[in-house]
Tab-separated table of C-alpha atoms in Angstrom:
chain	number	residue	atom	x	y	z
A	1	MET	CA	16.002	22.254	36.690
A	2	PHE	CA	18.590	19.180	36.723
A	3	SER	CA	21.508	19.426	39.670
A	4	THR	CA	25.033	18.918	38.673
A	5	GLN	CA	24.704	15.773	40.640
A	6	ASP	CA	21.935	14.690	38.275
A	7	VAL	CA	23.845	15.453	35.299
A	8	LEU	CA	26.828	13.504	36.390
A	9	GLU	CA	24.637	10.568	37.508
A	10	THR	CA	23.147	10.445	33.909
A	11	ILE	CA	26.726	10.498	32.209
A	12	ASN	CA	27.737	7.706	34.576
A	13	MET	CA	24.679	5.691	33.566
A	14	ILE	CA	25.517	6.128	30.022
A	15	GLU	CA	29.101	5.313	30.049
A	16	SER	CA	29.333	2.509	32.867
A	17	ASP	CA	25.684	1.144	33.111
A	18	HIS	CA	24.529	0.422	29.320
A	19	LEU	CA	21.537	3.342	29.675
A	20	ASP	CA	20.288	3.843	26.229
A	21	ILE	CA	17.130	4.695	24.238
A	22	ARG	CA	16.351	1.115	22.910
A	23	THR	CA	14.191	2.357	20.197
A	24	VAL	CA	12.546	5.272	18.603
A	25	THR	CA	9.626	3.833	16.728
A	26	MET	CA	7.319	5.748	14.410
A	27	GLY	CA	3.650	4.384	14.028
A	28	VAL	CA	2.130	5.116	10.468
A	29	SER	CA	-1.348	4.283	9.772
A	30	LEU	CA	-1.785	2.618	6.252
A	31	LEU	CA	-5.664	2.918	5.982
A	32	PRO	CA	-5.082	5.460	3.449
A	33	CYS	CA	-3.179	3.045	1.409
A	34	VAL	CA	-6.066	0.670	0.597
A	35	ARG	CA	-6.333	0.528	-3.368
A	36	GLU	CA	-8.419	-1.973	-5.334
A	37	THR	CA	-5.656	-4.216	-6.206
A	38	ALA	CA	-2.642	-5.772	-4.228
A	39	VAL	CA	-0.223	-4.216	-6.668
A	40	ARG	CA	-1.309	-0.715	-6.367
A	41	THR	CA	-1.784	-1.112	-2.384
A	42	ALA	CA	1.770	-2.187	-1.968
A	43	ASP	CA	3.075	0.859	-4.294
A	44	ALA	CA	0.946	3.084	-1.908
A	45	VAL	CA	2.100	1.239	1.272
A	46	TYR	CA	5.907	1.795	0.108
A	47	ASP	CA	5.067	5.399	-0.453
A	48	GLU	CA	3.594	6.112	2.784
A	49	VAL	CA	5.887	4.767	4.824
A	50	CYS	CA	8.934	6.214	3.058
A	51	ALA	CA	7.294	9.715	3.055
A	52	LYS	CA	6.382	9.539	6.807
A	53	ALA	CA	9.789	8.080	7.920
A	54	GLU	CA	12.253	9.323	5.740
A	55	ASN	CA	13.821	11.360	8.279
A	56	LEU	CA	13.429	9.318	11.455
A	57	VAL	CA	16.872	7.699	11.243
A	58	LYS	CA	18.407	11.181	10.505
A	59	VAL	CA	16.699	12.764	13.759
A	60	ALA	CA	17.235	9.839	16.128
A	61	ASP	CA	21.117	9.932	15.320
A	62	GLY	CA	21.069	13.634	15.796
A	63	LEU	CA	19.293	13.655	18.988
A	64	SER	CA	21.577	10.818	20.069
A	65	ALA	CA	24.804	12.726	19.347
A	66	GLU	CA	23.147	16.211	20.837
A	67	TYR	CA	22.204	14.571	24.166
A	68	GLY	CA	25.024	11.965	24.172
A	69	ILE	CA	22.267	9.187	24.971
A	70	PRO	CA	22.727	6.176	22.536
A	71	ILE	CA	19.558	5.172	20.612
A	72	VAL	CA	20.150	1.603	19.585
A	73	ASN	CA	17.285	1.113	17.144
A	74	LYS	CA	15.331	3.062	14.839
A	75	ARG	CA	11.768	1.443	13.818
A	76	VAL	CA	8.412	1.785	12.447
A	77	SER	CA	5.119	0.146	13.328
A	78	VAL	CA	2.178	-0.047	10.890
A	79	THR	CA	-1.601	-0.633	10.869
A	80	PRO	CA	-2.053	-4.466	11.180
A	81	VAL	CA	-1.624	-5.504	7.510
A	82	SER	CA	-4.449	-8.048	7.566
A	83	ILE	CA	-7.065	-5.267	7.595
A	84	ILE	CA	-5.360	-3.593	4.714
A	85	THR	CA	-5.093	-6.548	2.427
A	86	ALA	CA	-8.737	-8.032	3.567
A	87	PRO	CA	-9.781	-8.191	0.026
A	88	PHE	CA	-6.925	-10.012	-1.383
A	89	ALA	CA	-5.345	-11.874	1.703
A	90	LYS	CA	-3.642	-14.396	-0.293
A	91	ALA	CA	-1.574	-11.774	-2.194
A	92	SER	CA	-0.564	-9.937	1.139
A	93	GLY	CA	2.921	-11.101	0.557
A	94	LEU	CA	3.272	-8.138	-2.093
A	95	VAL	CA	2.569	-5.770	0.667
A	96	ALA	CA	5.004	-7.531	3.081
A	97	LYS	CA	7.722	-7.089	0.124
A	98	ALA	CA	6.779	-3.467	-0.193
A	99	LEU	CA	7.110	-2.732	3.553
A	100	ASP	CA	10.635	-4.670	3.828
A	101	LYS	CA	11.956	-2.579	0.732
A	102	ALA	CA	10.539	0.518	2.588
A	103	ALA	CA	12.459	-0.522	5.713
A	104	LYS	CA	15.507	-0.716	3.926
A	105	ASN	CA	15.176	2.400	2.042
A	106	ILE	CA	14.958	4.498	5.193
A	107	GLY	CA	17.547	2.581	7.144
A	108	ILE	CA	15.574	1.209	9.835
A	109	ASP	CA	16.125	-1.957	11.820
A	110	PHE	CA	12.888	-3.500	11.934
A	111	LEU	CA	9.243	-2.745	10.772
A	112	GLY	CA	6.517	-4.214	12.593
A	113	GLY	CA	2.705	-4.741	11.912
A	114	TYR	CA	2.496	-7.647	9.640
A	115	THR	CA	-0.186	-8.336	12.183
A	116	ALA	CA	-3.678	-10.062	12.514
A	117	LEU	CA	-6.083	-9.798	15.364
A	118	VAL	CA	-8.251	-12.758	15.937
A	119	HIS	CA	-8.885	-12.876	19.660
A	120	LYS	CA	-12.721	-13.553	19.282
A	121	GLY	CA	-12.992	-15.025	15.579
A	122	MET	CA	-11.092	-15.532	12.470
A	123	ALA	CA	-12.773	-14.516	9.243
A	124	PRO	CA	-11.779	-16.507	6.055
A	125	TYR	CA	-9.385	-13.715	4.745
A	126	GLU	CA	-7.728	-13.537	8.174
A	127	LYS	CA	-6.860	-17.279	8.206
A	128	ASP	CA	-5.552	-16.689	4.726
A	129	PHE	CA	-3.531	-13.874	5.695
A	130	ILE	CA	-2.006	-15.933	8.958
A	131	ASN	CA	-1.005	-18.660	6.154
A	132	THR	CA	1.237	-16.291	4.416
A	133	ILE	CA	3.544	-15.557	7.521
A	134	PRO	CA	5.852	-18.170	7.231
A	135	GLU	CA	6.990	-17.547	3.431
A	136	VAL	CA	6.692	-13.770	4.347
A	137	LEU	CA	9.144	-14.101	7.245
A	138	ALA	CA	11.448	-16.390	5.210
A	139	THR	CA	11.697	-14.174	2.242
A	140	THR	CA	11.947	-10.509	4.059
A	141	ASP	CA	14.886	-9.430	6.299
A	142	ARG	CA	13.133	-6.601	8.496
A	143	LEU	CA	9.711	-7.260	8.664
A	144	CYS	CA	8.081	-8.782	11.996
A	145	ALA	CA	4.820	-10.326	12.431
A	146	SER	CA	2.386	-10.753	15.191
A	147	VAL	CA	-1.193	-12.497	15.936
A	148	ASN	CA	-3.207	-11.731	18.839
A	149	VAL	CA	-5.203	-14.709	19.889
A	150	GLY	CA	-6.849	-13.806	22.899
A	151	SER	CA	-8.115	-11.017	25.424
A	152	SER	CA	-9.595	-10.544	28.728
A	153	LYS	CA	-12.862	-9.442	27.148
A	154	SER	CA	-13.238	-11.821	24.595
A	155	GLY	CA	-11.583	-15.006	25.818
A	156	ILE	CA	-9.015	-17.111	23.740
A	157	ASN	CA	-9.447	-18.161	20.147
A	158	MET	CA	-8.363	-21.851	20.467
A	159	ASP	CA	-8.638	-22.224	16.514
A	160	ALA	CA	-6.013	-19.490	16.032
A	161	VAL	CA	-4.140	-20.939	18.846
A	162	SER	CA	-4.199	-24.060	16.807
A	163	LEU	CA	-3.211	-22.555	13.705
A	164	MET	CA	-0.590	-20.725	15.090
A	165	GLY	CA	1.324	-23.897	16.315
A	166	ASN	CA	1.535	-25.069	12.587
A	167	VAL	CA	2.585	-21.616	11.492
A	168	ILE	CA	5.338	-21.380	13.969
A	169	LYS	CA	6.472	-24.785	12.867
A	170	ARG	CA	6.281	-23.888	9.230
A	171	THR	CA	8.226	-20.680	9.624
A	172	ALA	CA	11.028	-22.534	11.419
A	173	GLU	CA	11.199	-24.935	8.681
A	174	ALA	CA	11.309	-22.159	6.140
A	175	THR	CA	14.251	-20.622	7.753
A	176	LYS	CA	16.109	-23.791	9.083
A	177	ASP	CA	19.176	-22.586	7.218
A	178	ARG	CA	19.304	-19.804	9.881
A	179	ASP	CA	18.345	-21.969	12.942
A	180	GLY	CA	14.644	-20.768	12.618
A	181	PHE	CA	15.242	-17.170	12.511
A	182	GLY	CA	12.104	-16.469	11.150
A	183	CYS	CA	10.264	-17.429	14.569
A	184	ALA	CA	12.443	-14.739	16.195
A	185	LYS	CA	10.293	-12.213	14.263
A	186	LEU	CA	7.024	-13.720	15.119
A	187	VAL	CA	4.956	-12.989	18.388
A	188	VAL	CA	1.698	-14.619	19.294
A	189	PHE	CA	-0.371	-12.300	21.730
A	190	CYS	CA	-3.175	-12.126	24.391
A	191	ASN	CA	-4.100	-8.744	25.222
A	192	ALA	CA	-1.766	-6.994	22.595
A	193	VAL	CA	-1.342	-3.405	23.062
A	194	GLU	CA	-1.790	-0.833	20.459
A	195	ASP	CA	1.296	1.484	21.229
A	196	ASN	CA	4.108	-1.186	21.935
A	197	PRO	CA	7.353	0.208	20.556
A	198	PHE	CA	9.375	-2.791	20.722
A	199	MET	CA	9.726	-5.858	18.105
A	200	ALA	CA	8.794	-8.269	17.143
A	201	GLY	CA	5.349	-7.607	18.356
A	202	ALA	CA	4.669	-3.752	17.643
A	203	PHE	CA	2.010	-2.681	15.310
A	204	HIS	CA	0.181	0.616	14.788
A	205	GLY	CA	-3.434	0.812	16.456
A	206	ILE	CA	-6.437	2.051	14.414
A	207	GLY	CA	-7.100	4.264	17.497
A	208	GLU	CA	-3.640	5.858	17.276
A	209	ALA	CA	-2.567	9.274	15.706
A	210	SER	CA	-0.386	9.109	12.311
A	211	PRO	CA	2.337	9.447	12.309
A	212	VAL	CA	3.117	8.961	16.176
A	213	ILE	CA	6.611	8.613	18.059
A	214	ASN	CA	6.836	6.107	20.816
A	215	VAL	CA	9.895	5.391	22.700
A	216	GLY	CA	11.234	2.259	24.339
A	217	VAL	CA	13.780	2.902	27.283
A	218	SER	CA	15.957	0.409	28.830
A	219	GLY	CA	18.189	0.394	31.678
A	220	PRO	CA	18.787	-2.944	33.414
A	221	GLY	CA	22.551	-2.413	33.934
A	222	VAL	CA	21.353	0.976	35.531
A	223	VAL	CA	19.071	-0.777	38.186
A	224	ARG	CA	21.703	-3.533	38.708
A	225	HIS	CA	24.354	-1.054	39.388
A	226	ALA	CA	22.058	0.769	42.078
A	227	LEU	CA	21.358	-2.573	43.919
A	228	GLU	CA	25.191	-3.187	43.962
A	229	GLY	CA	25.449	0.027	46.176
A	230	ALA	CA	22.720	-1.233	48.672
A	231	PRO	CA	23.847	-4.744	49.467
A	232	GLU	CA	22.046	-4.573	53.187
A	233	CYS	CA	19.036	-2.816	52.758
A	234	ASP	CA	15.567	-4.413	53.161
A	235	LEU	CA	13.146	-5.091	50.455
A	236	THR	CA	10.989	-1.944	51.270
A	237	LYS	CA	13.935	0.402	50.588
A	238	LEU	CA	15.305	-1.810	47.913
A	239	ALA	CA	11.906	-1.123	46.154
A	240	GLU	CA	12.276	2.672	46.846
A	241	LEU	CA	15.850	2.540	45.089
A	242	ILE	CA	14.348	0.919	42.044
A	243	LYS	CA	11.526	3.318	41.767
A	244	ARG	CA	14.028	6.186	41.880
A	245	THR	CA	16.173	4.815	39.383
A	246	ALA	CA	13.265	4.081	36.977
A	247	PHE	CA	12.316	7.819	37.220
A	248	LYS	CA	15.590	8.817	36.078
A	249	ILE	CA	15.840	6.560	33.199
A	250	THR	CA	12.203	7.431	32.271
A	251	ARG	CA	13.297	11.234	32.178
A	252	ALA	CA	15.595	10.578	29.770
A	253	GLY	CA	12.897	8.622	27.407
A	254	GLN	CA	10.567	11.415	27.767
A	255	LEU	CA	13.152	14.101	26.598
A	256	VAL	CA	14.106	12.186	23.456
A	257	ALA	CA	10.376	11.239	22.580
A	258	ALA	CA	9.061	14.825	23.049
A	259	GLU	CA	12.071	16.281	20.738
A	260	ALA	CA	11.929	13.561	18.442
A	261	ALA	CA	8.396	14.043	17.892
A	262	LYS	CA	8.543	17.858	17.285
A	263	ARG	CA	11.474	17.671	14.694
A	264	LEU	CA	9.355	14.764	12.761
A	265	GLY	CA	6.167	16.613	12.894
A	266	ALA	CA	4.604	13.842	14.587
A	267	GLU	CA	2.370	13.151	17.833
A	268	PHE	CA	4.262	12.231	20.958
A	269	GLY	CA	2.757	8.746	21.640
A	270	ILE	CA	4.221	6.911	24.916
A	271	VAL	CA	7.212	6.203	26.679
A	272	ASP	CA	7.464	2.253	27.120
A	273	LEU	CA	9.791	2.085	30.279
A	274	SER	CA	10.497	-1.666	30.175
A	275	LEU	CA	13.786	-3.006	31.169
A	276	ALA	CA	14.773	-4.674	28.000
A	277	PRO	CA	18.121	-6.600	28.500
A	278	THR	CA	20.704	-7.511	25.982
A	279	PRO	CA	23.541	-10.268	25.776
A	280	ALA	CA	26.330	-7.858	26.888
A	281	VAL	CA	27.542	-8.504	30.472
A	282	GLY	CA	26.185	-6.331	32.871
A	283	ASP	CA	22.716	-5.598	30.934
A	284	SER	CA	20.680	-8.300	32.372
A	285	VAL	CA	17.355	-8.431	34.074
A	286	ALA	CA	18.220	-12.007	35.440
A	287	GLN	CA	21.549	-10.101	37.242
A	288	ILE	CA	19.358	-7.637	38.800
A	289	LEU	CA	17.084	-10.478	40.403
A	290	GLU	CA	20.306	-12.280	41.622
A	291	GLU	CA	21.567	-8.815	43.081
A	292	MET	CA	18.416	-8.701	45.248
A	293	GLY	CA	19.451	-11.780	46.754
A	294	LEU	CA	19.223	-14.934	44.335
A	295	GLU	CA	21.899	-17.495	43.909
A	296	CYS	CA	20.572	-18.054	40.562
A	297	VAL	CA	17.818	-16.909	38.581
A	298	GLY	CA	15.184	-19.486	38.340
A	299	THR	CA	15.436	-20.719	41.945
A	300	HIS	CA	12.781	-20.562	44.322
A	301	GLY	CA	11.940	-16.683	44.919
A	302	THR	CA	12.628	-15.765	41.562
A	303	THR	CA	8.995	-14.949	40.978
A	304	ALA	CA	8.681	-12.836	43.800
A	305	CYS	CA	11.509	-10.931	43.018
A	306	LEU	CA	10.387	-10.228	39.698
A	307	ALA	CA	7.174	-9.213	40.665
A	308	MET	CA	8.707	-6.464	43.097
A	309	LEU	CA	10.886	-5.271	40.246
A	310	ASN	CA	8.334	-4.861	37.820
A	311	ASP	CA	5.834	-2.885	40.316
A	312	ALA	CA	8.794	-0.709	41.259
A	313	VAL	CA	9.555	0.059	37.756
A	314	LYS	CA	6.142	1.066	36.765
A	315	LYS	CA	5.646	3.149	39.866
A	316	GLY	CA	8.976	5.007	39.206
A	317	GLY	CA	8.153	5.582	35.633
A	318	VAL	CA	4.840	6.932	35.782
A	319	MET	CA	6.070	9.473	37.936
A	320	ALA	CA	8.296	10.534	35.425
A	321	SER	CA	6.199	10.787	32.247
A	322	SER	CA	2.321	11.456	32.010
A	323	LYS	CA	2.403	9.156	28.749
A	324	VAL	CA	3.732	5.728	29.897
A	325	GLY	CA	2.343	3.153	27.756
A	326	GLY	CA	3.335	0.169	25.801
A	327	LEU	CA	4.184	-2.694	27.755
A	328	SER	CA	6.471	-1.180	30.431
A	329	GLY	CA	7.949	-3.366	33.231
A	330	ALA	CA	10.546	-5.979	32.914
A	331	PHE	CA	11.297	-8.262	29.994
A	332	ILE	CA	12.797	-11.746	30.295
A	333	PRO	CA	13.762	-13.038	26.878
A	334	VAL	CA	16.270	-15.955	27.267
A	335	SER	CA	18.515	-15.418	24.253
A	336	GLU	CA	18.670	-11.588	24.717
A	337	ASP	CA	19.675	-12.007	28.483
A	338	ALA	CA	23.258	-13.182	29.359
A	339	GLY	CA	22.152	-14.088	32.882
A	340	MET	CA	18.985	-16.097	31.641
A	341	ILE	CA	21.181	-17.990	29.071
A	342	GLU	CA	23.307	-18.986	31.850
A	343	ALA	CA	20.626	-20.135	34.164
A	344	ALA	CA	18.921	-22.163	31.318
A	345	GLU	CA	22.221	-23.916	30.540
A	346	LYS	CA	22.643	-24.941	34.105
A	347	GLY	CA	18.881	-26.051	34.129
A	348	THR	CA	17.984	-23.705	36.852
A	349	LEU	CA	15.567	-21.801	34.661
A	350	THR	CA	13.101	-23.842	33.038
A	351	VAL	CA	10.125	-23.384	30.696
A	352	ASP	CA	7.804	-24.291	33.401
A	353	LYS	CA	9.304	-21.589	35.559
A	354	LEU	CA	9.608	-19.044	33.133
A	355	GLU	CA	5.809	-19.439	32.621
A	356	ALA	CA	5.366	-18.814	36.302
A	357	MET	CA	7.568	-15.582	36.055
A	358	THR	CA	5.146	-14.249	33.068
A	359	SER	CA	2.523	-14.202	35.371
A	360	VAL	CA	4.130	-11.097	37.201
A	361	CYS	CA	6.303	-9.411	34.322
A	362	SER	CA	5.658	-7.556	31.299
A	363	VAL	CA	5.488	-10.033	28.571
A	364	GLY	CA	5.929	-13.835	28.263
A	365	LEU	CA	7.716	-16.398	26.896
A	366	ASP	CA	10.084	-14.914	24.894
A	367	MET	CA	13.008	-16.064	22.723
A	368	ILE	CA	12.741	-19.643	23.836
A	369	ALA	CA	14.424	-22.105	21.871
A	370	VAL	CA	13.092	-25.537	22.003
A	371	PRO	CA	13.778	-28.894	19.952
A	372	GLY	CA	13.063	-28.882	16.216
A	373	ASP	CA	10.765	-31.836	16.785
A	374	THR	CA	8.568	-30.481	19.020
A	375	PRO	CA	5.002	-31.153	17.833
A	376	GLU	CA	2.846	-28.527	16.488
A	377	ASP	CA	0.269	-29.170	19.264
A	378	THR	CA	2.605	-28.734	21.944
A	379	ILE	CA	3.683	-25.395	20.636
A	380	SER	CA	-0.043	-24.372	20.778
A	381	ALA	CA	-0.551	-25.734	24.242
A	382	ILE	CA	2.226	-23.704	25.504
A	383	ILE	CA	0.679	-20.516	23.713
A	384	ALA	CA	-2.858	-21.644	25.220
A	385	ASP	CA	-0.994	-21.515	28.679
A	386	GLU	CA	0.349	-18.044	28.118
A	387	ALA	CA	-2.797	-16.692	26.727
A	388	ALA	CA	-4.641	-18.048	29.823
A	389	ILE	CA	-2.193	-16.145	32.284
A	390	GLY	CA	-2.731	-13.038	30.234
A	391	MET	CA	-6.599	-13.280	30.022
A	392	ILE	CA	-7.040	-14.140	33.800
A	393	ASN	CA	-4.833	-11.512	34.973
A	394	ASN	CA	-5.614	-8.556	32.771
A	395	LYS	CA	-2.406	-8.311	31.337
A	396	THR	CA	-0.449	-8.568	27.921
A	397	THR	CA	1.331	-11.844	27.698
A	398	ALA	CA	3.104	-13.229	24.557
A	399	VAL	CA	5.049	-16.251	23.047
A	400	ARG	CA	8.124	-16.176	20.941
A	401	LEU	CA	9.257	-19.793	20.594
A	402	ILE	CA	11.933	-21.229	18.036
A	403	PRO	CA	11.676	-24.718	17.518
A	404	ALA	CA	15.295	-25.137	16.116
A	405	PRO	CA	15.208	-27.294	13.260
A	406	GLY	CA	17.377	-30.270	13.480
A	407	LYS	CA	18.626	-29.640	16.937
A	408	SER	CA	17.762	-31.165	20.360
A	409	VAL	CA	18.111	-30.212	24.148
A	410	GLY	CA	21.976	-29.230	24.797
A	411	ASP	CA	22.357	-27.765	21.327
A	412	GLU	CA	22.204	-23.980	20.884
A	413	VAL	CA	20.769	-21.488	18.283
A	414	ASN	CA	22.825	-18.253	17.760
A	415	PHE	CA	21.331	-15.068	15.869
A	416	GLY	CA	24.015	-12.739	17.017
A	417	GLY	CA	23.469	-9.140	17.902
A	418	LEU	CA	20.463	-8.016	19.981
A	419	LEU	CA	18.841	-11.485	19.483
A	420	GLY	CA	21.773	-13.051	21.187
A	421	ARG	CA	21.884	-17.022	21.389
A	422	ALA	CA	19.758	-19.685	23.518
A	423	PRO	CA	20.494	-23.087	24.678
A	424	VAL	CA	17.592	-25.369	23.341
A	425	MET	CA	15.438	-25.940	26.443
A	426	PRO	CA	13.296	-29.281	27.287
A	427	VAL	CA	9.330	-29.224	26.920
A	428	HIS	CA	7.225	-31.905	28.328
A	429	SER	CA	6.660	-34.845	25.995
A	430	GLU	CA	2.882	-35.807	26.944
A	431	SER	CA	0.667	-34.927	24.148
A	432	PRO	CA	-1.974	-32.110	24.460
A	433	SER	CA	-3.386	-32.662	21.138
A	434	LYS	CA	-6.983	-33.723	22.279
A	435	PHE	CA	-7.345	-30.317	24.026
A	436	ILE	CA	-6.025	-28.308	21.223
A	437	ARG	CA	-7.954	-30.049	18.484
A	438	ARG	CA	-11.240	-29.253	20.299
A	439	GLY	CA	-11.035	-25.889	18.901
A	440	GLY	CA	-13.640	-23.387	19.774
A	441	LEU	CA	-13.340	-20.410	22.195
A	442	ILE	CA	-11.993	-20.435	25.729
A	443	PRO	CA	-14.783	-18.162	27.484
A	444	ALA	CA	-13.701	-14.901	28.751
A	445	PRO	CA	-13.418	-14.951	32.755
A	446	ILE	CA	-16.610	-13.504	34.744
A	447	HIS	CA	-14.392	-10.311	35.607
A	448	SER	CA	-14.727	-9.083	31.883
A	449	ASN	CA	-18.303	-8.559	32.250
A	450	LYS	CA	-17.963	-5.053	33.508
A	451	ASN	CA	-20.351	-2.980	31.429
């Protein structure tokens, strides 16, 4: 039973501290949609998504009104499309357009799953599929893409890493009229998970039920407010406070996820308890780290603070739900976090420091704008560095870079809404081209041999 104090605390979290359900995401399998032609497959995909998710927005809005908890986004993830379009990979754009049309028809914010999983190798049809990504992201509005290029079990596919540097550059150029916006819908992963509800990297794993409801909870403002009330306590007590706060946040997600699944006739998948920031004042992971005692995020001690925050969030969350999954922890997207933006503008937060921080946080180098003339091999090398952190540490890492066309350090890109704005950050000018163009596979680490 909830006490009166629990209820009042939750109301205050919603009204004052930006507590919300960041996303209710329905996972839908497209495996039954494969037909003998691209056109017929696209038609079947459209019908399947519309049929399964037709009531998603209505149910989510109803739950939001009923419980008084804002539900910011309603989304769908689907089976990696490269699997569905393998017989006609070069025509995958037809399925992409069908998915984008379905997303608009059912009124969701984004649809994820224009995805290829090439962590150990890349078949010809997968390469053809990946090469469709720039045009697809330039000609659709709500479709998101991702590519998994490495894993702790298989190593890092450097041929795929090299290709993705080129694909990101082409995507930026194809959407140059929007500051390279297509790249904000494209994620490169190592150790991608099959039940992630957050965009742009969500896809529906082939081992999942269908349909399934995965919920992403977010509450950086709630955690920051809790720490404001404990300015003098030591780090042990601070960690305990974060755990207790994460527990309360996750319980709200558990309630919404279970009820949404019931009303939609779907399986309850997971609650992802990631602290996902927004550009709104007070809803920042960076400001949590500063509340812990840093003058500015990016200074010495930032990685230690983030490690403690991430661990405490996970410990509190797993006590609140038996179905914690996805990414779960703390996100550090630059453009989506007011504190990160400020630190990047000051020069305190650099790409190198962000890379160090990704060794202990939930994902990776996220929503970072770099100069538009950054060579594709440099982008590939950044991806390789991040994938190496994920591979060695048995964790998910990702890269979402925006090489902003026509812009240089000191300029800014602005996507508005939750995607926010980002200062263009410098990258190293020394070339990694010889390394990238060797190709092949970076072998899996010794600890991968566990069978």
